Short mmCIF file of N, CA and C in Angstrom, two decimals:
data_model
loop_
_atom_site.label_atom_id
_atom_site.label_comp_id
_atom_site.label_asym_id
_atom_site.label_seq_id
_atom_site.Cartn_x
_atom_site.Cartn_y
_atom_site.Cartn_z
N MET A 1 -46.13 42.42 -7.74
CA MET A 1 -45.57 43.66 -8.17
C MET A 1 -45.81 44.71 -7.02
N ARG A 2 -44.77 45.40 -6.75
CA ARG A 2 -44.82 46.39 -5.67
C ARG A 2 -45.43 47.72 -6.17
N THR A 3 -46.28 48.31 -5.30
CA THR A 3 -46.82 49.60 -5.73
C THR A 3 -46.12 50.66 -4.88
N ALA A 4 -45.74 51.78 -5.56
CA ALA A 4 -45.06 52.79 -4.89
C ALA A 4 -46.06 53.93 -4.54
N SER A 5 -45.87 54.37 -3.34
CA SER A 5 -46.68 55.54 -2.92
C SER A 5 -45.98 56.83 -3.25
N PRO A 6 -46.71 57.90 -3.44
CA PRO A 6 -46.03 59.13 -3.81
C PRO A 6 -45.04 59.56 -2.72
N ARG A 7 -45.33 59.29 -1.48
CA ARG A 7 -44.47 59.70 -0.38
C ARG A 7 -43.22 58.87 -0.30
N TYR A 8 -43.31 57.57 -0.48
CA TYR A 8 -42.23 56.64 -0.41
C TYR A 8 -42.15 55.85 -1.72
N PRO A 9 -41.36 56.28 -2.70
CA PRO A 9 -41.32 55.58 -3.99
C PRO A 9 -40.93 54.06 -3.92
N ASP A 10 -40.01 53.73 -3.01
CA ASP A 10 -39.62 52.41 -2.87
C ASP A 10 -39.29 52.05 -1.39
N ALA A 11 -39.02 50.77 -1.13
CA ALA A 11 -38.79 50.30 0.23
C ALA A 11 -37.59 50.95 0.91
N ARG A 12 -36.55 51.20 0.12
CA ARG A 12 -35.35 51.85 0.70
C ARG A 12 -35.67 53.21 1.24
N THR A 13 -36.42 53.99 0.45
CA THR A 13 -36.78 55.37 0.87
C THR A 13 -37.69 55.31 2.08
N ARG A 14 -38.60 54.33 2.06
CA ARG A 14 -39.46 54.18 3.21
C ARG A 14 -38.75 53.90 4.47
N ARG A 15 -37.75 53.07 4.42
CA ARG A 15 -36.92 52.80 5.64
C ARG A 15 -36.12 54.04 6.02
N ARG A 16 -35.58 54.79 5.04
CA ARG A 16 -34.82 55.96 5.39
C ARG A 16 -35.75 57.06 5.95
N GLY A 17 -37.05 57.12 5.52
CA GLY A 17 -37.90 58.10 5.99
C GLY A 17 -38.36 57.84 7.44
N ALA A 18 -38.30 56.61 7.86
CA ALA A 18 -38.78 56.25 9.20
C ALA A 18 -37.66 56.58 10.27
N LEU A 19 -36.36 56.47 9.87
CA LEU A 19 -35.32 56.63 10.80
C LEU A 19 -35.32 58.01 11.49
N PRO A 20 -35.41 59.13 10.72
CA PRO A 20 -35.44 60.44 11.39
C PRO A 20 -36.60 60.61 12.28
N PHE A 21 -37.75 60.00 11.92
CA PHE A 21 -38.91 60.06 12.77
C PHE A 21 -38.61 59.39 14.13
N LEU A 22 -38.04 58.22 14.07
CA LEU A 22 -37.71 57.45 15.34
C LEU A 22 -36.69 58.16 16.12
N ARG A 23 -35.66 58.75 15.47
CA ARG A 23 -34.67 59.52 16.21
C ARG A 23 -35.28 60.73 16.93
N LYS A 24 -36.15 61.45 16.18
CA LYS A 24 -36.83 62.57 16.75
C LYS A 24 -37.72 62.14 17.97
N ARG A 25 -38.45 60.98 17.86
CA ARG A 25 -39.25 60.49 18.91
C ARG A 25 -38.42 60.12 20.16
N ILE A 26 -37.32 59.42 19.95
CA ILE A 26 -36.44 59.03 21.08
C ILE A 26 -35.85 60.27 21.70
N PHE A 27 -35.40 61.28 20.92
CA PHE A 27 -34.91 62.52 21.47
C PHE A 27 -35.97 63.22 22.31
N SER A 28 -37.23 63.18 21.88
CA SER A 28 -38.30 63.79 22.64
C SER A 28 -38.55 63.08 23.95
N ILE A 29 -38.45 61.73 23.95
CA ILE A 29 -38.67 60.99 25.21
C ILE A 29 -37.57 61.34 26.16
N LYS A 30 -36.29 61.42 25.71
CA LYS A 30 -35.15 61.73 26.57
C LYS A 30 -35.35 63.11 27.24
N ARG A 31 -35.92 64.01 26.47
CA ARG A 31 -36.17 65.41 26.92
C ARG A 31 -37.49 65.61 27.64
N LEU A 32 -38.28 64.53 27.66
CA LEU A 32 -39.65 64.57 28.28
C LEU A 32 -40.53 65.58 27.62
N VAL A 33 -40.48 65.47 26.29
CA VAL A 33 -41.40 66.41 25.53
C VAL A 33 -42.45 65.50 24.88
N PHE A 34 -43.74 65.69 25.34
CA PHE A 34 -44.87 64.90 24.96
C PHE A 34 -45.93 65.92 24.57
N LEU A 35 -45.89 66.54 23.42
CA LEU A 35 -46.76 67.63 23.06
C LEU A 35 -48.16 67.23 23.11
N GLU A 36 -48.57 66.03 22.67
CA GLU A 36 -49.97 65.65 22.65
C GLU A 36 -50.48 65.49 24.09
N PHE A 37 -49.63 65.18 25.00
CA PHE A 37 -50.11 64.81 26.37
C PHE A 37 -49.60 65.78 27.42
N GLU A 38 -49.19 67.00 26.98
CA GLU A 38 -48.64 67.96 27.92
C GLU A 38 -49.54 68.24 29.08
N ASN A 39 -50.82 68.30 28.88
CA ASN A 39 -51.76 68.69 29.94
C ASN A 39 -52.48 67.46 30.58
N ALA A 40 -52.05 66.26 30.10
CA ALA A 40 -52.65 65.02 30.66
C ALA A 40 -52.00 64.63 31.96
N GLU A 41 -52.80 63.96 32.80
CA GLU A 41 -52.19 63.44 34.03
C GLU A 41 -51.89 61.91 33.78
N THR A 42 -50.95 61.45 34.56
CA THR A 42 -50.57 60.03 34.50
C THR A 42 -51.21 59.24 35.62
N LEU A 43 -51.52 57.99 35.34
CA LEU A 43 -52.08 57.12 36.41
C LEU A 43 -51.19 55.89 36.45
N LEU A 44 -51.06 55.33 37.65
CA LEU A 44 -50.32 54.06 37.83
C LEU A 44 -51.32 53.00 37.35
N ILE A 45 -50.75 51.86 36.89
CA ILE A 45 -51.63 50.75 36.47
C ILE A 45 -52.51 50.32 37.67
N SER A 46 -51.96 50.33 38.81
CA SER A 46 -52.78 50.00 40.06
C SER A 46 -53.88 50.98 40.32
N GLU A 47 -53.72 52.23 39.95
CA GLU A 47 -54.85 53.18 40.06
C GLU A 47 -55.91 52.94 39.08
N VAL A 48 -55.51 52.62 37.91
CA VAL A 48 -56.46 52.26 36.84
C VAL A 48 -57.30 51.03 37.28
N TYR A 49 -56.61 50.10 37.86
CA TYR A 49 -57.30 48.87 38.30
C TYR A 49 -58.31 49.27 39.43
N MET A 50 -57.96 50.12 40.34
CA MET A 50 -58.92 50.53 41.40
C MET A 50 -60.13 51.22 40.82
N LEU A 51 -59.89 52.07 39.80
CA LEU A 51 -61.01 52.79 39.15
C LEU A 51 -61.96 51.78 38.45
N LEU A 52 -61.37 50.85 37.72
CA LEU A 52 -62.12 49.83 37.00
C LEU A 52 -62.93 48.96 37.97
N GLU A 53 -62.26 48.57 39.00
CA GLU A 53 -62.89 47.70 40.05
C GLU A 53 -64.09 48.46 40.74
N HIS A 54 -63.88 49.76 40.96
CA HIS A 54 -64.91 50.56 41.57
C HIS A 54 -66.11 50.61 40.65
N ARG A 55 -65.83 50.85 39.37
CA ARG A 55 -66.94 50.90 38.36
C ARG A 55 -67.66 49.61 38.34
N LYS A 56 -66.96 48.48 38.43
CA LYS A 56 -67.58 47.14 38.36
C LYS A 56 -68.43 46.97 39.57
N ALA A 57 -67.91 47.33 40.78
CA ALA A 57 -68.70 47.20 42.00
C ALA A 57 -70.00 48.09 41.97
N GLN A 58 -69.88 49.29 41.37
CA GLN A 58 -71.01 50.15 41.22
C GLN A 58 -72.09 49.47 40.38
N ASN A 59 -71.64 48.85 39.35
CA ASN A 59 -72.54 48.19 38.44
C ASN A 59 -73.28 47.03 39.10
N GLU A 60 -72.51 46.29 39.84
CA GLU A 60 -73.01 45.06 40.56
C GLU A 60 -74.03 45.42 41.64
N SER A 61 -73.88 46.62 42.21
CA SER A 61 -74.79 47.06 43.25
C SER A 61 -76.06 47.81 42.68
N ALA A 62 -75.99 48.08 41.43
CA ALA A 62 -77.15 48.80 40.79
C ALA A 62 -78.28 47.86 40.62
N GLU A 63 -79.48 48.44 40.51
CA GLU A 63 -80.74 47.66 40.40
C GLU A 63 -80.65 46.88 39.05
N GLU A 64 -80.26 47.60 38.04
CA GLU A 64 -80.22 46.98 36.67
C GLU A 64 -78.81 46.81 36.28
N GLU A 65 -78.25 45.66 36.42
CA GLU A 65 -76.88 45.42 36.11
C GLU A 65 -76.68 45.44 34.56
N GLN A 66 -75.59 46.14 34.13
CA GLN A 66 -75.25 46.20 32.69
C GLN A 66 -74.06 45.27 32.40
N GLU A 67 -74.09 44.71 31.24
CA GLU A 67 -72.91 43.86 30.92
C GLU A 67 -71.76 44.77 30.43
N PHE A 68 -70.56 44.43 30.90
CA PHE A 68 -69.37 45.24 30.53
C PHE A 68 -68.87 44.73 29.20
N SER A 69 -68.23 45.64 28.49
CA SER A 69 -67.67 45.39 27.12
C SER A 69 -66.47 44.45 27.33
N GLU A 70 -66.07 43.79 26.24
CA GLU A 70 -64.95 43.00 26.21
C GLU A 70 -63.65 43.77 26.55
N VAL A 71 -63.58 45.01 26.05
CA VAL A 71 -62.45 45.81 26.29
C VAL A 71 -62.27 46.16 27.79
N PHE A 72 -63.48 46.44 28.42
CA PHE A 72 -63.47 46.73 29.87
C PHE A 72 -62.94 45.59 30.67
N MET A 73 -63.42 44.37 30.28
CA MET A 73 -63.04 43.16 31.04
C MET A 73 -61.53 42.81 30.76
N LYS A 74 -61.05 43.02 29.59
CA LYS A 74 -59.66 42.81 29.31
C LYS A 74 -58.78 43.76 30.05
N SER A 75 -59.27 45.04 30.07
CA SER A 75 -58.47 46.02 30.82
C SER A 75 -58.39 45.74 32.26
N LEU A 76 -59.54 45.28 32.88
CA LEU A 76 -59.61 44.90 34.22
C LEU A 76 -58.61 43.75 34.54
N THR A 77 -58.59 42.76 33.65
CA THR A 77 -57.69 41.58 33.81
C THR A 77 -56.22 42.03 33.66
N TYR A 78 -55.97 42.90 32.68
CA TYR A 78 -54.59 43.35 32.47
C TYR A 78 -54.11 44.17 33.68
N THR A 79 -54.88 45.14 34.17
CA THR A 79 -54.42 45.97 35.28
C THR A 79 -54.36 45.14 36.58
N ASN A 80 -55.19 44.20 36.73
CA ASN A 80 -55.03 43.27 37.92
C ASN A 80 -53.72 42.52 37.84
N ARG A 81 -53.39 42.02 36.70
CA ARG A 81 -52.19 41.22 36.52
C ARG A 81 -50.91 42.03 36.62
N PHE A 82 -50.93 43.27 36.06
CA PHE A 82 -49.67 43.96 36.02
C PHE A 82 -49.57 45.17 37.01
N GLY A 83 -50.64 45.46 37.76
CA GLY A 83 -50.57 46.46 38.81
C GLY A 83 -49.61 45.97 39.91
N ARG A 84 -48.79 46.81 40.38
CA ARG A 84 -47.72 46.41 41.37
C ARG A 84 -48.21 46.59 42.82
N PHE A 85 -49.26 47.43 43.03
CA PHE A 85 -49.68 47.74 44.34
C PHE A 85 -51.16 47.37 44.53
N LYS A 86 -51.45 46.86 45.69
CA LYS A 86 -52.81 46.22 45.89
C LYS A 86 -53.76 47.00 46.71
N ASN A 87 -53.33 48.07 47.28
CA ASN A 87 -54.23 48.82 48.09
C ASN A 87 -53.99 50.40 47.93
N LYS A 88 -55.02 51.19 48.33
CA LYS A 88 -54.94 52.62 48.20
C LYS A 88 -53.81 53.24 49.01
N GLU A 89 -53.51 52.70 50.17
CA GLU A 89 -52.50 53.24 51.03
C GLU A 89 -51.13 53.11 50.45
N THR A 90 -50.84 51.95 49.87
CA THR A 90 -49.52 51.74 49.27
C THR A 90 -49.41 52.60 48.05
N ILE A 91 -50.48 52.67 47.20
CA ILE A 91 -50.38 53.51 46.01
C ILE A 91 -50.06 54.94 46.38
N ALA A 92 -50.81 55.43 47.40
CA ALA A 92 -50.63 56.84 47.84
C ALA A 92 -49.24 57.07 48.38
N ALA A 93 -48.66 56.07 49.13
CA ALA A 93 -47.39 56.20 49.63
C ALA A 93 -46.29 56.26 48.57
N VAL A 94 -46.42 55.38 47.60
CA VAL A 94 -45.45 55.33 46.51
C VAL A 94 -45.55 56.66 45.65
N ARG A 95 -46.80 57.10 45.39
CA ARG A 95 -46.97 58.37 44.60
C ARG A 95 -46.36 59.53 45.38
N SER A 96 -46.61 59.54 46.68
CA SER A 96 -46.06 60.57 47.50
C SER A 96 -44.55 60.58 47.52
N LEU A 97 -43.99 59.45 47.68
CA LEU A 97 -42.49 59.30 47.71
C LEU A 97 -41.93 59.85 46.38
N LEU A 98 -42.50 59.47 45.30
CA LEU A 98 -41.94 59.86 43.97
C LEU A 98 -42.18 61.28 43.66
N MET A 99 -43.29 61.89 44.19
CA MET A 99 -43.56 63.26 43.97
C MET A 99 -42.57 64.15 44.72
N GLN A 100 -42.06 63.69 45.82
CA GLN A 100 -41.09 64.41 46.63
C GLN A 100 -39.79 64.58 45.82
N LYS A 101 -39.55 63.71 45.00
CA LYS A 101 -38.24 63.69 44.18
C LYS A 101 -38.30 64.58 42.99
N LYS A 102 -39.40 65.33 42.78
CA LYS A 102 -39.43 66.25 41.66
C LYS A 102 -39.22 65.57 40.30
N LEU A 103 -39.87 64.45 40.20
CA LEU A 103 -39.81 63.71 38.87
C LEU A 103 -40.87 64.21 37.95
N HIS A 104 -40.63 64.11 36.62
CA HIS A 104 -41.64 64.40 35.69
C HIS A 104 -42.73 63.31 35.87
N LYS A 105 -43.98 63.71 35.48
CA LYS A 105 -45.11 62.79 35.66
C LYS A 105 -44.97 61.46 34.93
N PHE A 106 -44.29 61.56 33.79
CA PHE A 106 -44.04 60.36 33.01
C PHE A 106 -42.97 59.42 33.77
N GLU A 107 -41.97 60.05 34.31
CA GLU A 107 -40.92 59.26 35.08
C GLU A 107 -41.62 58.64 36.36
N LEU A 108 -42.42 59.41 37.04
CA LEU A 108 -43.11 58.90 38.22
C LEU A 108 -43.92 57.69 37.88
N ALA A 109 -44.82 57.79 36.88
CA ALA A 109 -45.66 56.68 36.55
C ALA A 109 -44.82 55.46 36.06
N SER A 110 -43.80 55.73 35.28
CA SER A 110 -43.01 54.67 34.75
C SER A 110 -42.21 53.92 35.80
N LEU A 111 -41.66 54.65 36.71
CA LEU A 111 -40.97 53.99 37.84
C LEU A 111 -41.94 53.12 38.71
N ALA A 112 -43.12 53.67 38.96
CA ALA A 112 -44.06 52.95 39.79
C ALA A 112 -44.68 51.72 39.00
N ASN A 113 -44.89 51.90 37.73
CA ASN A 113 -45.48 50.76 36.98
C ASN A 113 -44.51 49.66 36.63
N LEU A 114 -43.22 50.08 36.35
CA LEU A 114 -42.24 49.08 35.96
C LEU A 114 -41.49 48.50 37.10
N CYS A 115 -41.38 49.21 38.23
CA CYS A 115 -40.59 48.76 39.43
C CYS A 115 -39.25 48.16 39.05
N PRO A 116 -38.43 48.91 38.37
CA PRO A 116 -37.11 48.39 38.03
C PRO A 116 -36.30 48.09 39.35
N GLU A 117 -35.45 47.14 39.27
CA GLU A 117 -34.65 46.73 40.47
C GLU A 117 -33.35 47.49 40.66
N THR A 118 -32.77 47.94 39.54
CA THR A 118 -31.44 48.62 39.72
C THR A 118 -31.51 49.99 38.97
N PRO A 119 -30.63 50.87 39.32
CA PRO A 119 -30.53 52.18 38.56
C PRO A 119 -30.26 51.94 37.14
N GLU A 120 -29.42 51.00 36.77
CA GLU A 120 -29.10 50.76 35.37
C GLU A 120 -30.31 50.29 34.62
N GLU A 121 -31.16 49.44 35.20
CA GLU A 121 -32.46 49.01 34.59
C GLU A 121 -33.36 50.18 34.43
N ALA A 122 -33.47 50.98 35.54
CA ALA A 122 -34.35 52.16 35.46
C ALA A 122 -33.95 53.14 34.36
N LYS A 123 -32.67 53.37 34.20
CA LYS A 123 -32.23 54.29 33.14
C LYS A 123 -32.35 53.75 31.72
N ALA A 124 -32.26 52.39 31.63
CA ALA A 124 -32.41 51.78 30.31
C ALA A 124 -33.93 51.86 29.91
N LEU A 125 -34.83 51.69 30.85
CA LEU A 125 -36.28 51.75 30.59
C LEU A 125 -36.79 53.15 30.51
N ILE A 126 -36.20 54.10 31.23
CA ILE A 126 -36.63 55.48 31.25
C ILE A 126 -35.45 56.34 30.99
N PRO A 127 -35.13 56.62 29.70
CA PRO A 127 -33.92 57.31 29.36
C PRO A 127 -33.76 58.72 29.92
N SER A 128 -34.83 59.33 30.22
CA SER A 128 -34.77 60.75 30.77
C SER A 128 -34.13 60.79 32.17
N LEU A 129 -34.08 59.64 32.87
CA LEU A 129 -33.42 59.66 34.19
C LEU A 129 -31.93 59.82 34.11
N GLU A 130 -31.36 59.50 32.96
CA GLU A 130 -29.89 59.58 32.77
C GLU A 130 -29.42 61.07 33.01
N GLY A 131 -28.60 61.27 33.98
CA GLY A 131 -28.11 62.62 34.32
C GLY A 131 -28.97 63.40 35.25
N ARG A 132 -30.22 63.02 35.52
CA ARG A 132 -31.09 63.71 36.46
C ARG A 132 -30.92 63.29 37.83
N LEU A 133 -30.62 62.00 38.02
CA LEU A 133 -30.48 61.46 39.36
C LEU A 133 -29.19 60.70 39.47
N GLU A 134 -28.52 60.84 40.59
CA GLU A 134 -27.30 59.99 40.83
C GLU A 134 -27.78 58.57 41.12
N ASP A 135 -26.92 57.63 40.75
CA ASP A 135 -27.23 56.19 40.97
C ASP A 135 -27.61 55.92 42.35
N GLU A 136 -26.98 56.44 43.34
CA GLU A 136 -27.30 56.12 44.74
C GLU A 136 -28.66 56.67 45.13
N GLU A 137 -28.95 57.87 44.67
CA GLU A 137 -30.27 58.45 44.99
C GLU A 137 -31.37 57.60 44.26
N LEU A 138 -31.13 57.20 43.07
CA LEU A 138 -32.10 56.37 42.30
C LEU A 138 -32.21 54.96 43.01
N ARG A 139 -31.09 54.44 43.44
CA ARG A 139 -31.15 53.16 44.20
C ARG A 139 -31.97 53.20 45.46
N THR A 140 -31.84 54.36 46.19
CA THR A 140 -32.64 54.52 47.36
C THR A 140 -34.12 54.60 47.08
N ILE A 141 -34.43 55.33 46.04
CA ILE A 141 -35.89 55.39 45.52
C ILE A 141 -36.41 54.01 45.27
N LEU A 142 -35.64 53.28 44.43
CA LEU A 142 -36.12 51.98 44.03
C LEU A 142 -36.21 51.00 45.25
N GLU A 143 -35.33 51.10 46.23
CA GLU A 143 -35.38 50.23 47.37
C GLU A 143 -36.64 50.63 48.21
N ASP A 144 -36.92 51.94 48.36
CA ASP A 144 -38.10 52.37 49.03
C ASP A 144 -39.38 51.87 48.37
N ILE A 145 -39.45 51.85 47.04
CA ILE A 145 -40.61 51.36 46.36
C ILE A 145 -40.69 49.88 46.65
N GLN A 146 -39.65 49.15 46.57
CA GLN A 146 -39.63 47.67 46.77
C GLN A 146 -40.11 47.40 48.19
N THR A 147 -39.70 48.20 49.19
CA THR A 147 -40.02 47.98 50.54
C THR A 147 -41.55 48.27 50.76
N LYS A 148 -42.09 49.27 50.15
CA LYS A 148 -43.51 49.55 50.26
C LYS A 148 -44.30 48.43 49.59
N ARG A 149 -43.75 47.95 48.52
CA ARG A 149 -44.42 46.88 47.81
C ARG A 149 -44.49 45.54 48.61
N SER A 150 -43.38 45.29 49.29
CA SER A 150 -43.26 44.06 50.07
C SER A 150 -44.12 44.13 51.30
N LEU A 151 -44.38 45.32 51.80
CA LEU A 151 -45.07 45.44 53.11
C LEU A 151 -46.62 45.58 52.95
N GLN A 152 -47.07 45.69 51.69
CA GLN A 152 -48.49 45.87 51.50
C GLN A 152 -49.25 44.59 51.85
N TYR A 153 -50.52 44.76 52.25
CA TYR A 153 -51.31 43.61 52.75
C TYR A 153 -52.25 43.14 51.65
#
């Protein structure tokens, strides 16, 4: 037997109630409205990896080594696997390149973390880019990122 909540009396209403929320959320993403995170900074996955690796190195050099939590170790593994850039110089170069383009901080981090290959892929993954950058300008940015990525040591 199905129990009905006061907010959603049945499954059909529940589904109808979710749709406006999703539309509103997608609209906010396209307009780059993130009220909860307006004052937050974004980090590239590679930057998070560098921070976690630094913390791990600090711990290993300490007199009394502490064991890291499972979450810390999983985060370290994840960021190592999915980080696109392997050294500080490349990270700084990519961040600098993207900052020159006057991108929103969400767009900057998303482009660097996802490394899309084509303007179409970039716009599909980051809807706010639609109409902000011409395809050729976006293609140049993506090629520059790929070049920096391929030249890292």
